[in-house]
PDB file of N, CA, C, O and CB in Angstrom:
ATOM      1  N   LEU A   1     116.594  96.121  98.761  1.00  0.00           N
ATOM      2  CA  LEU A   1     115.257  96.338  98.213  1.00  0.00           C
ATOM      3  C   LEU A   1     114.184  95.983  99.242  1.00  0.00           C
ATOM      4  O   LEU A   1     113.186  96.694  99.366  1.00  0.00           O
ATOM      5  CB  LEU A   1     115.062  95.509  96.935  1.00  0.00           C
ATOM      6  N   GLU A   2     114.380  94.908  99.966  1.00  0.00           N
ATOM      7  CA  GLU A   2     113.378  94.519 100.955  1.00  0.00           C
ATOM      8  C   GLU A   2     113.187  95.605 102.018  1.00  0.00           C
ATOM      9  O   GLU A   2     112.064  95.866 102.449  1.00  0.00           O
ATOM     10  CB  GLU A   2     113.778  93.201 101.618  1.00  0.00           C
ATOM     11  N   ASP A   3     114.281  96.229 102.435  1.00  0.00           N
ATOM     12  CA  ASP A   3     114.169  97.324 103.400  1.00  0.00           C
ATOM     13  C   ASP A   3     113.370  98.479 102.820  1.00  0.00           C
ATOM     14  O   ASP A   3     112.540  99.077 103.504  1.00  0.00           O
ATOM     15  CB  ASP A   3     115.557  97.807 103.828  1.00  0.00           C
ATOM     16  N   ALA A   4     113.627  98.790 101.554  1.00  0.00           N
ATOM     17  CA  ALA A   4     112.906  99.878 100.895  1.00  0.00           C
ATOM     18  C   ALA A   4     111.423  99.558 100.807  1.00  0.00           C
ATOM     19  O   ALA A   4     110.585 100.435 101.019  1.00  0.00           O
ATOM     20  CB  ALA A   4     113.477 100.137  99.495  1.00  0.00           C
ATOM     21  N   LEU A   5     111.093  98.320 100.497  1.00  0.00           N
ATOM     22  CA  LEU A   5     109.682  97.940 100.385  1.00  0.00           C
ATOM     23  C   LEU A   5     109.006  97.932 101.750  1.00  0.00           C
ATOM     24  O   LEU A   5     107.823  98.256 101.849  1.00  0.00           O
ATOM     25  CB  LEU A   5     109.549  96.563  99.727  1.00  0.00           C
ATOM     26  N   ALA A   6     109.726  97.572 102.793  1.00  0.00           N
ATOM     27  CA  ALA A   6     109.154  97.610 104.139  1.00  0.00           C
ATOM     28  C   ALA A   6     108.826  99.045 104.540  1.00  0.00           C
ATOM     29  O   ALA A   6     107.770  99.305 105.117  1.00  0.00           O
ATOM     30  CB  ALA A   6     110.124  96.979 105.159  1.00  0.00           C
ATOM     31  N   ILE A   7     109.722  99.967 104.236  1.00  0.00           N
ATOM     32  CA  ILE A   7     109.466 101.384 104.519  1.00  0.00           C
ATOM     33  C   ILE A   7     108.283 101.866 103.694  1.00  0.00           C
ATOM     34  O   ILE A   7     107.461 102.642 104.181  1.00  0.00           O
ATOM     35  CB  ILE A   7     110.721 102.246 104.221  1.00  0.00           C
ATOM     36  N   GLN A   8     108.191 101.415 102.451  1.00  0.00           N
ATOM     37  CA  GLN A   8     107.089 101.818 101.590  1.00  0.00           C
ATOM     38  C   GLN A   8     105.755 101.438 102.204  1.00  0.00           C
ATOM     39  O   GLN A   8     104.790 102.195 102.091  1.00  0.00           O
ATOM     40  CB  GLN A   8     107.230 101.189 100.211  1.00  0.00           C
ATOM     41  N   ASP A   9     105.677 100.284 102.852  1.00  0.00           N
ATOM     42  CA  ASP A   9     104.434  99.873 103.485  1.00  0.00           C
ATOM     43  C   ASP A   9     103.972 100.898 104.508  1.00  0.00           C
ATOM     44  O   ASP A   9     102.771 101.117 104.670  1.00  0.00           O
ATOM     45  CB  ASP A   9     104.602  98.514 104.146  1.00  0.00           C
ATOM     46  N   ARG A  10     104.910 101.526 105.195  1.00  0.00           N
ATOM     47  CA  ARG A  10     104.568 102.536 106.201  1.00  0.00           C
ATOM     48  C   ARG A  10     104.240 103.877 105.574  1.00  0.00           C
ATOM     49  O   ARG A  10     103.329 104.566 106.034  1.00  0.00           O
ATOM     50  CB  ARG A  10     105.706 102.703 107.186  1.00  0.00           C
ATOM     51  N   ASP A  11     104.963 104.260 104.535  1.00  0.00           N
ATOM     52  CA  ASP A  11     104.890 105.612 103.986  1.00  0.00           C
ATOM     53  C   ASP A  11     104.516 105.610 102.506  1.00  0.00           C
ATOM     54  O   ASP A  11     105.128 106.329 101.717  1.00  0.00           O
ATOM     55  CB  ASP A  11     106.217 106.325 104.180  1.00  0.00           C
ATOM     56  N   SER A  12     103.524 104.817 102.121  1.00  0.00           N
ATOM     57  CA  SER A  12     103.239 104.638 100.702  1.00  0.00           C
ATOM     58  C   SER A  12     102.853 105.935  99.991  1.00  0.00           C
ATOM     59  O   SER A  12     103.045 106.048  98.781  1.00  0.00           O
ATOM     60  CB  SER A  12     102.139 103.635 100.535  1.00  0.00           C
ATOM     61  N   GLY A  13     102.317 106.908 100.714  1.00  0.00           N
ATOM     62  CA  GLY A  13     101.929 108.153 100.080  1.00  0.00           C
ATOM     63  C   GLY A  13     103.095 108.982  99.596  1.00  0.00           C
ATOM     64  O   GLY A  13     102.921 109.850  98.740  1.00  0.00           O
ATOM     65  N   LYS A  14     104.270 108.739 100.118  1.00  0.00           N
ATOM     66  CA  LYS A  14     105.429 109.552  99.801  1.00  0.00           C
ATOM     67  C   LYS A  14     106.237 109.039  98.614  1.00  0.00           C
ATOM     68  O   LYS A  14     106.971 109.811  97.997  1.00  0.00           O
ATOM     69  CB  LYS A  14     106.307 109.640 100.992  1.00  0.00           C
ATOM     70  N   LEU A  15     106.123 107.777  98.285  1.00  0.00           N
ATOM     71  CA  LEU A  15     107.004 107.197  97.274  1.00  0.00           C
ATOM     72  C   LEU A  15     106.950 107.944  95.955  1.00  0.00           C
ATOM     73  O   LEU A  15     107.993 108.319  95.419  1.00  0.00           O
ATOM     74  CB  LEU A  15     106.648 105.756  97.049  1.00  0.00           C
ATOM     75  N   GLY A  16     105.778 108.163  95.429  1.00  0.00           N
ATOM     76  CA  GLY A  16     105.657 108.864  94.150  1.00  0.00           C
ATOM     77  C   GLY A  16     106.253 110.250  94.202  1.00  0.00           C
ATOM     78  O   GLY A  16     106.944 110.670  93.273  1.00  0.00           O
ATOM     79  N   GLU A  17     105.990 110.966  95.285  1.00  0.00           N
ATOM     80  CA  GLU A  17     106.531 112.313  95.447  1.00  0.00           C
ATOM     81  C   GLU A  17     108.055 112.299  95.453  1.00  0.00           C
ATOM     82  O   GLU A  17     108.694 113.130  94.808  1.00  0.00           O
ATOM     83  CB  GLU A  17     106.007 112.943  96.736  1.00  0.00           C
ATOM     84  N   ILE A  18     108.629 111.353  96.183  1.00  0.00           N
ATOM     85  CA  ILE A  18     110.086 111.261  96.280  1.00  0.00           C
ATOM     86  C   ILE A  18     110.691 110.960  94.908  1.00  0.00           C
ATOM     87  O   ILE A  18     111.660 111.602  94.501  1.00  0.00           O
ATOM     88  CB  ILE A  18     110.496 110.172  97.301  1.00  0.00           C
ATOM     89  N   LEU A  19     110.129 109.997  94.204  1.00  0.00           N
ATOM     90  CA  LEU A  19     110.679 109.617  92.904  1.00  0.00           C
ATOM     91  C   LEU A  19     110.594 110.761  91.901  1.00  0.00           C
ATOM     92  O   LEU A  19     111.515 110.956  91.108  1.00  0.00           O
ATOM     93  CB  LEU A  19     109.948 108.398  92.360  1.00  0.00           C
ATOM     94  N   VAL A  20     109.517 111.507  91.926  1.00  0.00           N
ATOM     95  CA  VAL A  20     109.372 112.659  91.026  1.00  0.00           C
ATOM     96  C   VAL A  20     110.362 113.756  91.416  1.00  0.00           C
ATOM     97  O   VAL A  20     111.028 114.323  90.550  1.00  0.00           O
ATOM     98  CB  VAL A  20     107.916 113.208  91.061  1.00  0.00           C
ATOM     99  N   GLN A  21     110.464 114.055  92.699  1.00  0.00           N
ATOM    100  CA  GLN A  21     111.390 115.094  93.168  1.00  0.00           C
ATOM    101  C   GLN A  21     112.830 114.762  92.809  1.00  0.00           C
ATOM    102  O   GLN A  21     113.614 115.657  92.496  1.00  0.00           O
ATOM    103  CB  GLN A  21     111.264 115.278  94.679  1.00  0.00           C
ATOM    104  N   GLU A  22     113.179 113.492  92.851  1.00  0.00           N
ATOM    105  CA  GLU A  22     114.550 113.080  92.534  1.00  0.00           C
ATOM    106  C   GLU A  22     114.780 112.913  91.035  1.00  0.00           C
ATOM    107  O   GLU A  22     115.885 112.588  90.602  1.00  0.00           O
ATOM    108  CB  GLU A  22     114.875 111.782  93.242  1.00  0.00           C
ATOM    109  N   GLY A  23     113.730 113.137  90.248  1.00  0.00           N
ATOM    110  CA  GLY A  23     113.868 113.031  88.802  1.00  0.00           C
ATOM    111  C   GLY A  23     113.956 111.600  88.301  1.00  0.00           C
ATOM    112  O   GLY A  23     114.411 111.364  87.182  1.00  0.00           O
ATOM    113  N   LEU A  24     113.528 110.643  89.115  1.00  0.00           N
ATOM    114  CA  LEU A  24     113.599 109.237  88.732  1.00  0.00           C
ATOM    115  C   LEU A  24     112.339 108.748  88.030  1.00  0.00           C
ATOM    116  O   LEU A  24     112.349 107.693  87.396  1.00  0.00           O
ATOM    117  CB  LEU A  24     113.855 108.393  89.945  1.00  0.00           C
ATOM    118  N   SER A  25     111.268 109.499  88.140  1.00  0.00           N
ATOM    119  CA  SER A  25     110.010 109.115  87.523  1.00  0.00           C
ATOM    120  C   SER A  25     109.217 110.379  87.186  1.00  0.00           C
ATOM    121  O   SER A  25     109.458 111.453  87.737  1.00  0.00           O
ATOM    122  CB  SER A  25     109.194 108.176  88.458  1.00  0.00           C
ATOM    123  N   ARG A  26     108.274 110.219  86.275  1.00  0.00           N
ATOM    124  CA  ARG A  26     107.403 111.339  85.893  1.00  0.00           C
ATOM    125  C   ARG A  26     106.041 111.161  86.566  1.00  0.00           C
ATOM    126  O   ARG A  26     105.644 110.035  86.869  1.00  0.00           O
ATOM    127  CB  ARG A  26     107.245 111.427  84.333  1.00  0.00           C
ATOM    128  N   PRO A  27     105.329 112.252  86.799  1.00  0.00           N
ATOM    129  CA  PRO A  27     104.001 112.133  87.414  1.00  0.00           C
ATOM    130  C   PRO A  27     103.075 111.182  86.654  1.00  0.00           C
ATOM    131  O   PRO A  27     102.293 110.462  87.275  1.00  0.00           O
ATOM    132  CB  PRO A  27     103.354 113.500  87.504  1.00  0.00           C
ATOM    133  N   ALA A  28     103.148 111.167  85.329  1.00  0.00           N
ATOM    134  CA  ALA A  28     102.294 110.273  84.549  1.00  0.00           C
ATOM    135  C   ALA A  28     102.607 108.804  84.834  1.00  0.00           C
ATOM    136  O   ALA A  28     101.706 107.965  84.858  1.00  0.00           O
ATOM    137  CB  ALA A  28     102.456 110.560  83.059  1.00  0.00           C
ATOM    138  N   GLU A  29     103.884 108.500  85.049  1.00  0.00           N
ATOM    139  CA  GLU A  29     104.261 107.118  85.381  1.00  0.00           C
ATOM    140  C   GLU A  29     103.725 106.727  86.755  1.00  0.00           C
ATOM    141  O   GLU A  29     103.253 105.607  86.954  1.00  0.00           O
ATOM    142  CB  GLU A  29     105.796 106.950  85.344  1.00  0.00           C
ATOM    143  N   ILE A  30     103.803 107.656  87.693  1.00  0.00           N
ATOM    144  CA  ILE A  30     103.295 107.388  89.035  1.00  0.00           C
ATOM    145  C   ILE A  30     101.787 107.162  88.981  1.00  0.00           C
ATOM    146  O   ILE A  30     101.272 106.236  89.607  1.00  0.00           O
ATOM    147  CB  ILE A  30     103.638 108.554  89.996  1.00  0.00           C
ATOM    148  N   GLU A  31     101.085 108.000  88.239  1.00  0.00           N
ATOM    149  CA  GLU A  31      99.631 107.854  88.122  1.00  0.00           C
ATOM    150  C   GLU A  31      99.259 106.515  87.504  1.00  0.00           C
ATOM    151  O   GLU A  31      98.329 105.853  87.966  1.00  0.00           O
ATOM    152  CB  GLU A  31      99.045 108.995  87.288  1.00  0.00           C
ATOM    153  N   ALA A  32      99.978 106.113  86.461  1.00  0.00           N
ATOM    154  CA  ALA A  32      99.706 104.821  85.815  1.00  0.00           C
ATOM    155  C   ALA A  32      99.969 103.673  86.785  1.00  0.00           C
ATOM    156  O   ALA A  32      99.207 102.709  86.840  1.00  0.00           O
ATOM    157  CB  ALA A  32     100.571 104.654  84.544  1.00  0.00           C
ATOM    158  N   ALA A  33     101.051 103.785  87.547  1.00  0.00           N
ATOM    159  CA  ALA A  33     101.381 102.733  88.512  1.00  0.00           C
ATOM    160  C   ALA A  33     100.345 102.678  89.637  1.00  0.00           C
ATOM    161  O   ALA A  33      99.981 101.593  90.091  1.00  0.00           O
ATOM    162  CB  ALA A  33     102.786 102.964  89.098  1.00  0.00           C
ATOM    163  N   LEU A  34      99.874 103.833  90.085  1.00  0.00           N
ATOM    164  CA  LEU A  34      98.837 103.859  91.123  1.00  0.00           C
ATOM    165  C   LEU A  34      97.546 103.208  90.627  1.00  0.00           C
ATOM    166  O   LEU A  34      96.883 102.485  91.370  1.00  0.00           O
ATOM    167  CB  LEU A  34      98.560 105.305  91.567  1.00  0.00           C
ATOM    168  N   SER A  35      97.200 103.468  89.381  1.00  0.00           N
ATOM    169  CA  SER A  35      96.005 102.841  88.799  1.00  0.00           C
ATOM    170  C   SER A  35      96.162 101.326  88.741  1.00  0.00           C
ATOM    171  O   SER A  35      95.237 100.582  89.067  1.00  0.00           O
ATOM    172  CB  SER A  35      95.735 103.397  87.388  1.00  0.00           C
ATOM    173  N   GLU A  36      97.330 100.885  88.326  1.00  0.00           N
ATOM    174  CA  GLU A  36      97.601  99.447  88.265  1.00  0.00           C
ATOM    175  C   GLU A  36      97.604  98.835  89.667  1.00  0.00           C
ATOM    176  O   GLU A  36      97.103  97.729  89.865  1.00  0.00           O
ATOM    177  CB  GLU A  36      98.949  99.181  87.567  1.00  0.00           C
ATOM    178  N   GLN A  37      98.161  99.547  90.625  1.00  0.00           N
ATOM    179  CA  GLN A  37      98.201  99.065  92.002  1.00  0.00           C
ATOM    180  C   GLN A  37      96.787  98.849  92.543  1.00  0.00           C
ATOM    181  O   GLN A  37      96.539  97.887  93.270  1.00  0.00           O
ATOM    182  CB  GLN A  37      98.969 100.054  92.894  1.00  0.00           C
ATOM    183  N   GLN A  38      95.872  99.734  92.194  1.00  0.00           N
ATOM    184  CA  GLN A  38      94.493  99.604  92.663  1.00  0.00           C
ATOM    185  C   GLN A  38      93.809  98.369  92.076  1.00  0.00           C
ATOM    186  O   GLN A  38      92.931  97.778  92.706  1.00  0.00           O
ATOM    187  CB  GLN A  38      93.697 100.857  92.305  1.00  0.00           C
ATOM    188  N   ARG A  39      94.216  97.989  90.876  1.00  0.00           N
ATOM    189  CA  ARG A  39      93.630  96.803  90.245  1.00  0.00           C
ATOM    190  C   ARG A  39      94.108  95.507  90.888  1.00  0.00           C
ATOM    191  O   ARG A  39      93.426  94.484  90.827  1.00  0.00           O
ATOM    192  CB  ARG A  39      93.959  96.787  88.767  1.00  0.00           C
ATOM    193  N   ARG A  40      95.272  95.559  91.496  1.00  0.00           N
ATOM    194  CA  ARG A  40      95.855  94.366  92.110  1.00  0.00           C
ATOM    195  C   ARG A  40      95.786  94.490  93.623  1.00  0.00           C
ATOM    196  O   ARG A  40      96.252  95.473  94.200  1.00  0.00           O
ATOM    197  CB  ARG A  40      97.319  94.160  91.646  1.00  0.00           C
ATOM    198  N   ALA A  41      95.219  93.515  94.239  1.00  0.00           N
ATOM    199  CA  ALA A  41      95.134  93.525  95.707  1.00  0.00           C
ATOM    200  C   ALA A  41      96.516  93.291  96.304  1.00  0.00           C
ATOM    201  O   ALA A  41      97.263  92.424  95.852  1.00  0.00           O
ATOM    202  CB  ALA A  41      94.136  92.447  96.214  1.00  0.00           C
ATOM    203  N   SER A  42      96.832  94.052  97.294  1.00  0.00           N
ATOM    204  CA  SER A  42      98.059  93.941  98.097  1.00  0.00           C
ATOM    205  C   SER A  42      99.360  93.935  97.289  1.00  0.00           C
ATOM    206  O   SER A  42     100.286  93.191  97.610  1.00  0.00           O
ATOM    207  CB  SER A  42      97.998  92.695  98.909  1.00  0.00           C
ATOM    208  N   THR A  43      99.430  94.744  96.267  1.00  0.00           N
ATOM    209  CA  THR A  43     100.670  94.928  95.516  1.00  0.00           C
ATOM    210  C   THR A  43     101.234  96.294  95.871  1.00  0.00           C
ATOM    211  O   THR A  43     100.505  97.286  95.876  1.00  0.00           O
ATOM    212  CB  THR A  43     100.434  94.797  93.971  1.00  0.00           C
ATOM    213  N   ARG A  44     102.506  96.350  96.162  1.00  0.00           N
ATOM    214  CA  ARG A  44     103.148  97.606  96.543  1.00  0.00           C
ATOM    215  C   ARG A  44     103.427  98.462  95.313  1.00  0.00           C
ATOM    216  O   ARG A  44     103.722  97.950  94.232  1.00  0.00           O
ATOM    217  CB  ARG A  44     104.453  97.336  97.308  1.00  0.00           C
ATOM    218  N   LEU A  45     103.327  99.755  95.499  1.00  0.00           N
ATOM    219  CA  LEU A  45     103.576 100.693  94.409  1.00  0.00           C
ATOM    220  C   LEU A  45     104.973 100.512  93.841  1.00  0.00           C
ATOM    221  O   LEU A  45     105.152 100.536  92.623  1.00  0.00           O
ATOM    222  CB  LEU A  45     103.389 102.129  94.888  1.00  0.00           C
ATOM    223  N   GLY A  46     105.951 100.333  94.689  1.00  0.00           N
ATOM    224  CA  GLY A  46     107.321 100.135  94.231  1.00  0.00           C
ATOM    225  C   GLY A  46     107.453  98.917  93.332  1.00  0.00           C
ATOM    226  O   GLY A  46     108.167  98.955  92.330  1.00  0.00           O
ATOM    227  N   ASP A  47     106.766  97.838  93.686  1.00  0.00           N
ATOM    228  CA  ASP A  47     106.799  96.636  92.852  1.00  0.00           C
ATOM    229  C   ASP A  47     106.206  96.914  91.472  1.00  0.00           C
ATOM    230  O   ASP A  47     106.742  96.465  90.459  1.00  0.00           O
ATOM    231  CB  ASP A  47     106.035  95.488  93.535  1.00  0.00           C
ATOM    232  N   VAL A  48     105.110  97.649  91.436  1.00  0.00           N
ATOM    233  CA  VAL A  48     104.471  97.980  90.159  1.00  0.00           C
ATOM    234  C   VAL A  48     105.398  98.851  89.323  1.00  0.00           C
ATOM    235  O   VAL A  48     105.555  98.611  88.126  1.00  0.00           O
ATOM    236  CB  VAL A  48     103.119  98.699  90.389  1.00  0.00           C
ATOM    237  N   LEU A  49     106.009  99.845  89.927  1.00  0.00           N
ATOM    238  CA  LEU A  49     106.924 100.729  89.197  1.00  0.00           C
ATOM    239  C   LEU A  49     108.109  99.963  88.619  1.00  0.00           C
ATOM    240  O   LEU A  49     108.532 100.231  87.494  1.00  0.00           O
ATOM    241  CB  LEU A  49     107.426 101.842  90.113  1.00  0.00           C
ATOM    242  N   VAL A  50     108.642  99.020  89.372  1.00  0.00           N
ATOM    243  CA  VAL A  50     109.762  98.211  88.880  1.00  0.00           C
ATOM    244  C   VAL A  50     109.289  97.326  87.731  1.00  0.00           C
ATOM    245  O   VAL A  50     109.982  97.210  86.720  1.00  0.00           O
ATOM    246  CB  VAL A  50     110.365  97.344  90.021  1.00  0.00           C
ATOM    247  N   GLU A  51     108.122  96.702  87.869  1.00  0.00           N
ATOM    248  CA  GLU A  51     107.584  95.864  86.798  1.00  0.00           C
ATOM    249  C   GLU A  51     107.339  96.670  85.525  1.00  0.00           C
ATOM    250  O   GLU A  51     107.534  96.168  84.418  1.00  0.00           O
ATOM    251  CB  GLU A  51     106.286  95.198  87.249  1.00  0.00           C
ATOM    252  N   MET A  52     106.912  97.919  85.688  1.00  0.00           N
ATOM    253  CA  MET A  52     106.667  98.797  84.541  1.00  0.00           C
ATOM    254  C   MET A  52     107.967  99.345  83.957  1.00  0.00           C
ATOM    255  O   MET A  52     107.965  99.997  82.913  1.00  0.00           O
ATOM    256  CB  MET A  52     105.758  99.950  84.947  1.00  0.00           C
ATOM    257  N   LYS A  53     109.079  99.071  84.649  1.00  0.00           N
ATOM    258  CA  LYS A  53     110.392  99.598  84.278  1.00  0.00           C
ATOM    259  C   LYS A  53     110.438 101.129  84.350  1.00  0.00           C
ATOM    260  O   LYS A  53     111.208 101.778  83.642  1.00  0.00           O
ATOM    261  CB  LYS A  53     110.759  99.134  82.872  1.00  0.00           C
ATOM    262  N   ALA A  54     109.591 101.687  85.225  1.00  0.00           N
ATOM    263  CA  ALA A  54     109.610 103.126  85.463  1.00  0.00           C
ATOM    264  C   ALA A  54     110.797 103.496  86.338  1.00  0.00           C
ATOM    265  O   ALA A  54     111.344 104.592  86.215  1.00  0.00           O
ATOM    266  CB  ALA A  54     108.297 103.588  86.115  1.00  0.00           C
ATOM    267  N   VAL A  55     111.196 102.590  87.221  1.00  0.00           N
ATOM    268  CA  VAL A  55     112.392 102.747  88.051  1.00  0.00           C
ATOM    269  C   VAL A  55     113.034 101.373  88.206  1.00  0.00           C
ATOM    270  O   VAL A  55     112.384 100.343  88.024  1.00  0.00           O
ATOM    271  CB  VAL A  55     112.045 103.377  89.456  1.00  0.00           C
ATOM    272  N   SER A  56     114.311 101.378  88.542  1.00  0.00           N
ATOM    273  CA  SER A  56     114.998 100.114  88.816  1.00  0.00           C
ATOM    274  C   SER A  56     114.888  99.805  90.314  1.00  0.00           C
ATOM    275  O   SER A  56     114.546 100.673  91.118  1.00  0.00           O
ATOM    276  CB  SER A  56     116.501 100.181  88.365  1.00  0.00           C
ATOM    277  N   GLU A  57     115.183  98.565  90.666  1.00  0.00           N
ATOM    278  CA  GLU A  57     115.198  98.208  92.082  1.00  0.00           C
ATOM    279  C   GLU A  57     116.225  99.049  92.839  1.00  0.00           C
ATOM    280  O   GLU A  57     115.988  99.460  93.975  1.00  0.00           O
ATOM    281  CB  GLU A  57     115.503  96.709  92.256  1.00  0.00           C
ATOM    282  N   LYS A  58     117.355  99.297  92.206  1.00  0.00           N
ATOM    283  CA  LYS A  58     118.412 100.096  92.839  1.00  0.00           C
ATOM    284  C   LYS A  58     117.938 101.531  93.079  1.00  0.00           C
ATOM    285  O   LYS A  58     118.175 102.094  94.148  1.00  0.00           O
ATOM    286  CB  LYS A  58     119.686 100.097  91.963  1.00  0.00           C
ATOM    287  N   GLU A  59     117.266 102.123  92.083  1.00  0.00           N
ATOM    288  CA  GLU A  59     116.752 103.489  92.251  1.00  0.00           C
ATOM    289  C   GLU A  59     115.700 103.540  93.350  1.00  0.00           C
ATOM    290  O   GLU A  59     115.672 104.474  94.152  1.00  0.00           O
ATOM    291  CB  GLU A  59     116.159 104.010  90.930  1.00  0.00           C
ATOM    292  N   LEU A  60     114.846 102.542  93.382  1.00  0.00           N
ATOM    293  CA  LEU A  60     113.798 102.482  94.412  1.00  0.00           C
ATOM    294  C   LEU A  60     114.426 102.398  95.805  1.00  0.00           C
ATOM    295  O   LEU A  60     114.040 103.133  96.713  1.00  0.00           O
ATOM    296  CB  LEU A  60     112.862 101.266  94.170  1.00  0.00           C
ATOM    297  N   ALA A  61     115.375 101.515  95.960  1.00  0.00           N
ATOM    298  CA  ALA A  61     116.036 101.362  97.261  1.00  0.00           C
ATOM    299  C   ALA A  61     116.777 102.640  97.643  1.00  0.00           C
ATOM    300  O   ALA A  61     116.748 103.042  98.806  1.00  0.00           O
ATOM    301  CB  ALA A  61     117.014 100.170  97.234  1.00  0.00           C
ATOM    302  N   GLY A  62     117.435 103.279  96.689  1.00  0.00           N
ATOM    303  CA  GLY A  62     118.147 104.509  96.965  1.00  0.00           C
ATOM    304  C   GLY A  62     117.221 105.650  97.371  1.00  0.00           C
ATOM    305  O   GLY A  62     117.568 106.462  98.228  1.00  0.00           O
ATOM    306  N   SER A  63     116.061 105.708  96.763  1.00  0.00           N
ATOM    307  CA  SER A  63     115.090 106.750  97.083  1.00  0.00           C
ATOM    308  C   SER A  63     114.594 106.617  98.511  1.00  0.00           C
ATOM    309  O   SER A  63     114.471 107.614  99.223  1.00  0.00           O
ATOM    310  CB  SER A  63     113.916 106.698  96.117  1.00  0.00           C
ATOM    311  N   TRP A  64     114.311 105.403  98.929  1.00  0.00           N
ATOM    312  CA  TRP A  64     113.821 105.206 100.292  1.00  0.00           C
ATOM    313  C   TRP A  64     114.930 105.445 101.295  1.00  0.00           C
ATOM    314  O   TRP A  64     114.666 105.799 102.444  1.00  0.00           O
ATOM    315  CB  TRP A  64     113.249 103.797 100.465  1.00  0.00           C
ATOM    316  N   GLY A  65     116.171 105.255 100.871  1.00  0.00           N
ATOM    317  CA  GLY A  65     117.287 105.518 101.769  1.00  0.00           C
ATOM    318  C   GLY A  65     117.429 107.002 102.106  1.00  0.00           C
ATOM    319  O   GLY A  65     118.020 107.359 103.126  1.00  0.00           O
ATOM    320  N   THR A  66     116.881 107.867 101.239  1.00  0.00           N
ATOM    321  CA  THR A  66     116.964 109.309 101.487  1.00  0.00           C
ATOM    322  C   THR A  66     115.712 109.851 102.143  1.00  0.00           C
ATOM    323  O   THR A  66     115.667 111.026 102.507  1.00  0.00           O
ATOM    324  CB  THR A  66     117.216 110.048 100.195  1.00  0.00           C
ATOM    325  N   ALA A  67     114.694 109.021 102.301  1.00  0.00           N
ATOM    326  CA  ALA A  67     113.410 109.484 102.849  1.00  0.00           C
ATOM    327  C   ALA A  67     113.494 109.660 104.351  1.00  0.00           C
ATOM    328  O   ALA A  67     112.511 110.043 104.984  1.00  0.00           O
ATOM    329  CB  ALA A  67     112.285 108.500 102.501  1.00  0.00           C
TER     330      ALA A  67
END
């Protein structure tokens, strides 16, 4: 998971697209997570999605492994 989050820091614009393309999340979930991320300073999108239970840590790590 830490490796996935490190990659996310570099390529944060792609995470939502990847998760939607892989069928792991819906666009509405990504939008809600992005809104929540903006409310919190220095919180990663992946962390917000996991907290929202939109994706699991395993799914998040697997998605970044294919990016």
